[in-house]
Every structure is written in C-alpha cells, then in structure tokens.
XYZ file of N, CA, C and O in Angstrom:
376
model
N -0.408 -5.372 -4.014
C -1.836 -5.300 -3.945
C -2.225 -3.894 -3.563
O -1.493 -3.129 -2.935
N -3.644 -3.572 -4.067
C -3.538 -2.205 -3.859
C -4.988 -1.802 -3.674
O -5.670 -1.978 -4.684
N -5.820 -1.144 -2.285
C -6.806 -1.084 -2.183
C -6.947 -0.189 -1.157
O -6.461 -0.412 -0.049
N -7.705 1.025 -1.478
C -8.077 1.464 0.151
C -8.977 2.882 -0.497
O -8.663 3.513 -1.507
N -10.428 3.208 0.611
C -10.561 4.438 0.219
C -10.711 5.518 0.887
O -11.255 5.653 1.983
N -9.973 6.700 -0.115
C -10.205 7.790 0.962
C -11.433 8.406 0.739
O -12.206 8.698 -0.173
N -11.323 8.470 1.699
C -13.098 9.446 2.299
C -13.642 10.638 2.296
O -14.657 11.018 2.881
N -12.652 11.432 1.351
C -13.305 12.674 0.929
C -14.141 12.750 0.384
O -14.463 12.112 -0.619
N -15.114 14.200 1.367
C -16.843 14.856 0.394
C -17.114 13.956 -1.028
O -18.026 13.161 -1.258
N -16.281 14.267 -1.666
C -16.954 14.269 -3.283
C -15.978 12.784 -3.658
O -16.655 12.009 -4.333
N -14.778 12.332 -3.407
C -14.990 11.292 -3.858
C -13.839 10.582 -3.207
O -13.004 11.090 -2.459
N -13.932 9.049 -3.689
C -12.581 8.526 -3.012
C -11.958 7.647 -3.871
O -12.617 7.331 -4.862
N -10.851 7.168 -3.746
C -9.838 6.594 -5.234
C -8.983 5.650 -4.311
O -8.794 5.439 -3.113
N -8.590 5.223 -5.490
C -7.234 3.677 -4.903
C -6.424 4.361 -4.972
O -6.299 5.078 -5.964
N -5.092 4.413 -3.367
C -3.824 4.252 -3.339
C -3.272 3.152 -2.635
O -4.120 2.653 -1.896
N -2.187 2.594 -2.585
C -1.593 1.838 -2.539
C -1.324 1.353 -0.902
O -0.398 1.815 -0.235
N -2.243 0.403 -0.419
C -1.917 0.050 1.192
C -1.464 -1.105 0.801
O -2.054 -1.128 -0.279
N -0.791 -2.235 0.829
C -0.349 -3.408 0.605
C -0.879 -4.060 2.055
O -1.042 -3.618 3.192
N -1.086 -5.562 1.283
C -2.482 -6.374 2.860
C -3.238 -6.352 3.088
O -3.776 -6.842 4.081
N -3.610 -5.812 2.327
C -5.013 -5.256 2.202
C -6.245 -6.576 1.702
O -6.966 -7.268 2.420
N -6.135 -6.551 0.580
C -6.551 -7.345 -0.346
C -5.707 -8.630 -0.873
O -4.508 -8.818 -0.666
N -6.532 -9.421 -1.553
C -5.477 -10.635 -2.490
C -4.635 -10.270 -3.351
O -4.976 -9.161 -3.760
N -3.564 -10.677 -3.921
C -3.412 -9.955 -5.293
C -4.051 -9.740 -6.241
O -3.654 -8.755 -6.864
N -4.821 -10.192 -6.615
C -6.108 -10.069 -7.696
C -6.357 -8.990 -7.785
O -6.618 -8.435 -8.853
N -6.323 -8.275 -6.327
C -7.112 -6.933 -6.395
C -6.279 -5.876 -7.282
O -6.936 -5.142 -8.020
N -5.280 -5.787 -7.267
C -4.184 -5.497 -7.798
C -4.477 -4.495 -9.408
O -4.075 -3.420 -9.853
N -5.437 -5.639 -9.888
C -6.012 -5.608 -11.663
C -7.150 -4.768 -11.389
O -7.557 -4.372 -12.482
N -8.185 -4.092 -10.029
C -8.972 -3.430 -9.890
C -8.964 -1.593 -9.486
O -8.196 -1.109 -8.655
N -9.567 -1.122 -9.953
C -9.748 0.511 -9.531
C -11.118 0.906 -9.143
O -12.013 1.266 -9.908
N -11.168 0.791 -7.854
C -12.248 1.002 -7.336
C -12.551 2.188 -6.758
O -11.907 2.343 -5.720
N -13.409 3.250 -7.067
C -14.139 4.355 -6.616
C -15.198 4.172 -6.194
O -16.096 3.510 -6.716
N -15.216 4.871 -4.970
C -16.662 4.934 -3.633
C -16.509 5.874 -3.098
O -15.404 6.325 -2.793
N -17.923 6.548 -2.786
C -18.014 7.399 -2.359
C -19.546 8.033 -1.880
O -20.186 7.282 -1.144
N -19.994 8.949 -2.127
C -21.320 9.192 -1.731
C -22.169 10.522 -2.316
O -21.475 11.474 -2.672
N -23.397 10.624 -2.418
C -23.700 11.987 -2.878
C -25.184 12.324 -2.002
O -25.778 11.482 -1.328
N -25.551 13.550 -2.163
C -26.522 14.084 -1.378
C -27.782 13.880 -2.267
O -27.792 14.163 -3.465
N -28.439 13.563 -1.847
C -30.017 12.623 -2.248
C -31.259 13.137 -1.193
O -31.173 13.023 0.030
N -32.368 13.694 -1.871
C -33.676 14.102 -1.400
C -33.782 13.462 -0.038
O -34.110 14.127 0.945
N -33.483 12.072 0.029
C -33.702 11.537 0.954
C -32.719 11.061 2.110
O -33.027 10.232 2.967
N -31.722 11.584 2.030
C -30.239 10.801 2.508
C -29.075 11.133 1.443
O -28.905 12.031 0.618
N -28.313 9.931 1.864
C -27.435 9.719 1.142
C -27.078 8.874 0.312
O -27.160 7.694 0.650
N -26.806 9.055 -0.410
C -26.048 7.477 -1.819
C -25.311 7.077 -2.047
O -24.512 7.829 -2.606
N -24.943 5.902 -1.905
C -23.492 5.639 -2.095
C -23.567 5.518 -3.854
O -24.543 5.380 -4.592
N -21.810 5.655 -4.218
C -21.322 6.153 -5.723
C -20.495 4.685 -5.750
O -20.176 4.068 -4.734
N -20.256 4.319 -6.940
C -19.553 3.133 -7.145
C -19.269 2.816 -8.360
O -20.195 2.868 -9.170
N -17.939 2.406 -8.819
C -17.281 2.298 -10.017
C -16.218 1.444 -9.916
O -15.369 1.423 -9.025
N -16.340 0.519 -11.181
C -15.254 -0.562 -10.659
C -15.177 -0.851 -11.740
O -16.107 -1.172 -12.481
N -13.271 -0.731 -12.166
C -13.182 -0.907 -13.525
C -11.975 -2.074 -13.144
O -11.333 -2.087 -12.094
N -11.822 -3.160 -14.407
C -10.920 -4.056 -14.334
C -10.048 -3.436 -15.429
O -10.199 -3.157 -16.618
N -8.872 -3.321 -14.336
C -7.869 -2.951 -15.302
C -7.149 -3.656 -16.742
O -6.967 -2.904 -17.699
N -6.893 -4.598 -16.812
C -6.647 -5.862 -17.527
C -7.053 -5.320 -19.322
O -6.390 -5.082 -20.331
N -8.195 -5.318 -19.030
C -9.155 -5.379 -19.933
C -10.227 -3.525 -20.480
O -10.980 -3.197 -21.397
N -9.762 -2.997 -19.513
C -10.716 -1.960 -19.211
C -12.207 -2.006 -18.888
O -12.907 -1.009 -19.069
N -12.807 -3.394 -18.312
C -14.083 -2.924 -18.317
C -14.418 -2.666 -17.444
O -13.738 -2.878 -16.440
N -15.547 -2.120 -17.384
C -16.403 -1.606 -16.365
C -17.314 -2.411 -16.195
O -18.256 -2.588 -16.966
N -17.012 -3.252 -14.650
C -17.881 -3.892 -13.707
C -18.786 -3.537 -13.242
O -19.860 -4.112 -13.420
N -18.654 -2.478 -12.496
C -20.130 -1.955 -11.409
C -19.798 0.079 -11.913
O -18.672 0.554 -11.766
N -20.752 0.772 -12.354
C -22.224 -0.029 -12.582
C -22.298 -0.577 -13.843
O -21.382 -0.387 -14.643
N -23.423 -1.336 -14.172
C -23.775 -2.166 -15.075
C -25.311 -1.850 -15.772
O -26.350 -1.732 -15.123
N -25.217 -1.772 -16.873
C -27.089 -1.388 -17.717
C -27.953 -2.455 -16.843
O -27.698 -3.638 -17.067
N -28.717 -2.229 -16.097
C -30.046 -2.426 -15.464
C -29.351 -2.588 -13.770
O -29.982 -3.445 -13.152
N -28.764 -2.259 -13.337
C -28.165 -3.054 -11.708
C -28.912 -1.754 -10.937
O -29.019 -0.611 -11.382
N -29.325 -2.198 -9.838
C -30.479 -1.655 -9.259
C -29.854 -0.175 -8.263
O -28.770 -0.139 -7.681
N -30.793 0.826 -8.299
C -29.873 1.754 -7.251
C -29.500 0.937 -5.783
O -29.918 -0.046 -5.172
N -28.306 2.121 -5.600
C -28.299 1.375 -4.247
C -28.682 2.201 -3.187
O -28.456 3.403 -3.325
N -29.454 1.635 -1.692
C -30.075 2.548 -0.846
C -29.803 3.947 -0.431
O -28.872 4.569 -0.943
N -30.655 4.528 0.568
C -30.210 5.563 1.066
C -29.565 5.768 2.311
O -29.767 4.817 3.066
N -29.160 6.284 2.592
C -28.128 6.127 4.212
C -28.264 7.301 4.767
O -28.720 8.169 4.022
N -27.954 7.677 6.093
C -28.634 8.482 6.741
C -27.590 9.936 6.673
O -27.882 11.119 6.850
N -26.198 9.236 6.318
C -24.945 9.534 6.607
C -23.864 9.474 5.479
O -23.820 8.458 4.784
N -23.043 10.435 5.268
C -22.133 10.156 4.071
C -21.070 9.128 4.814
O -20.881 8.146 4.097
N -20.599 9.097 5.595
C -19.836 7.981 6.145
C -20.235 6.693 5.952
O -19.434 5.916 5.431
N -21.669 6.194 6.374
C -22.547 5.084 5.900
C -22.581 4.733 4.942
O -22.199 3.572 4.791
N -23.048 5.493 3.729
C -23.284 5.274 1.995
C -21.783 4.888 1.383
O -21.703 4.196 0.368
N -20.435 5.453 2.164
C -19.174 4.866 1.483
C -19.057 3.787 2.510
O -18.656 2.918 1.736
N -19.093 3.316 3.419
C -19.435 2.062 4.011
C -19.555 0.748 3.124
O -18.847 -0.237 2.918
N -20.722 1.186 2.723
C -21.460 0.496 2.286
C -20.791 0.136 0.593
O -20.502 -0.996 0.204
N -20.693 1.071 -0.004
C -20.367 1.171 -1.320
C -18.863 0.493 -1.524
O -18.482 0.143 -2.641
N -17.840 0.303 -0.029
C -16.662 -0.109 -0.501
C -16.999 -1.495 -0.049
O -16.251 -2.382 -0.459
N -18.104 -1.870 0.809
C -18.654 -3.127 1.334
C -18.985 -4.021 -0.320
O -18.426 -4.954 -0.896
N -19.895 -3.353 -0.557
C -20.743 -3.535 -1.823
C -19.431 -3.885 -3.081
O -19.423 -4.908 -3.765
N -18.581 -2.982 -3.146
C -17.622 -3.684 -3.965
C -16.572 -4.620 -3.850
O -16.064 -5.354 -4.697
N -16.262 -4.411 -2.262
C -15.200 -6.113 -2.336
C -16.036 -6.916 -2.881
O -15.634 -7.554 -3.854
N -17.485 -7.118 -2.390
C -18.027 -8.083 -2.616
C -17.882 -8.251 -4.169
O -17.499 -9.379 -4.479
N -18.111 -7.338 -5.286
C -18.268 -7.708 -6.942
C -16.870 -8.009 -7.359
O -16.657 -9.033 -8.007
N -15.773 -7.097 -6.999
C -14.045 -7.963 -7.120
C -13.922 -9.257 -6.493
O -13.726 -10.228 -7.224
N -14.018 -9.425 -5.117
C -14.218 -11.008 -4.611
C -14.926 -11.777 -6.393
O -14.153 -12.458 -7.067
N -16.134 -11.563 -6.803
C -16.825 -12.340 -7.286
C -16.404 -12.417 -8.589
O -16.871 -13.368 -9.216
N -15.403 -11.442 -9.373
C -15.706 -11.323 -10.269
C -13.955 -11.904 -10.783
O -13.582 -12.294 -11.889
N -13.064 -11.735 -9.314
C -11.868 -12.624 -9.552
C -12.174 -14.130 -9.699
O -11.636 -14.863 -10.529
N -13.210 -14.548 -8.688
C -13.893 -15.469 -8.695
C -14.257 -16.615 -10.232
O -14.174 -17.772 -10.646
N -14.722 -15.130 -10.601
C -15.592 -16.125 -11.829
C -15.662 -14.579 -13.196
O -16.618 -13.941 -13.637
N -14.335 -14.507 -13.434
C -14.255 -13.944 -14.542
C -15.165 -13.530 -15.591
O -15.981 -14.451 -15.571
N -15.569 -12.667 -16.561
C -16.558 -12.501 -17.781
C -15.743 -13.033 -18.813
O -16.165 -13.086 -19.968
C-alpha cells in the first residue's frame, strides 16, 4: 500500500509508507499541495486511478476548494479532501 505526502512549497507526490492506507490505495496517485492565492492559500489536488488512468479529482464542474490562511492548512486539507474521494471511489467504483 502506498500513500503519504510530502510537503514541499510547490508540490507533494506518493512514496511508499506501507499502513498507511487499505490496499486499494495501492491503484491511487495522489498529489496535494498548495498555491498562493489573492486571498490565502489553495489547496492543489489530483487524483488519478491507476488501473485505468483516470482522473478522479479534479473533475469538469467540482467546485474550488477554500482558502486557508496557511500553506500547511490548504495541504491539510487537500490530503483530507482526498482520502475522502479514494475512500469513496474504492467504495463505489465508475
């Protein structure tokens, strides 16, 4: 199983912590991270299923996601924000 992100400025990528996650996660590549915004910060998010190649998050119409005060916060949030769509999407497949 393979999930974890690092927290560098500009971006962060999957390497390999095992225990992390279910195995499921395994079939996912998840990028989070954050960028500098008028107002704050943003979290960045990309989630591709390996399997298949598609691309889960983002998606044509899925809403921005907030601003955060903090680049630490916005990847918080953004690796929060994606267990949740892998949870859902091992869940209940396309």
């Amino acid at each position: 199983m393979s999930y974890s992100l690092d927290h560098s400025p500009s971006t962060a990528s999957l390497d390999n912590r095992a225990g992390d996650k279910p195995a499921g996660w395994a079939n996912y590549n998840v990028a989070a991270s954050s960028r500098r915004a008028t107002g704050g910060t943003m979290p960045t998010l990309r989630i591709t299923r390996l399997s298949d190649k598609r691309v889960i998050y983002p998606f044509v119409g899925c809403a921005d996601m907030p601003l955060f005060p903090d680049a630490q916060s916005a990847r918080d949030y953004a690796e929060q924000y994606g267990a949740s769509l892998v949870d859902g999407d091992i869940a209940v497949p396309e």
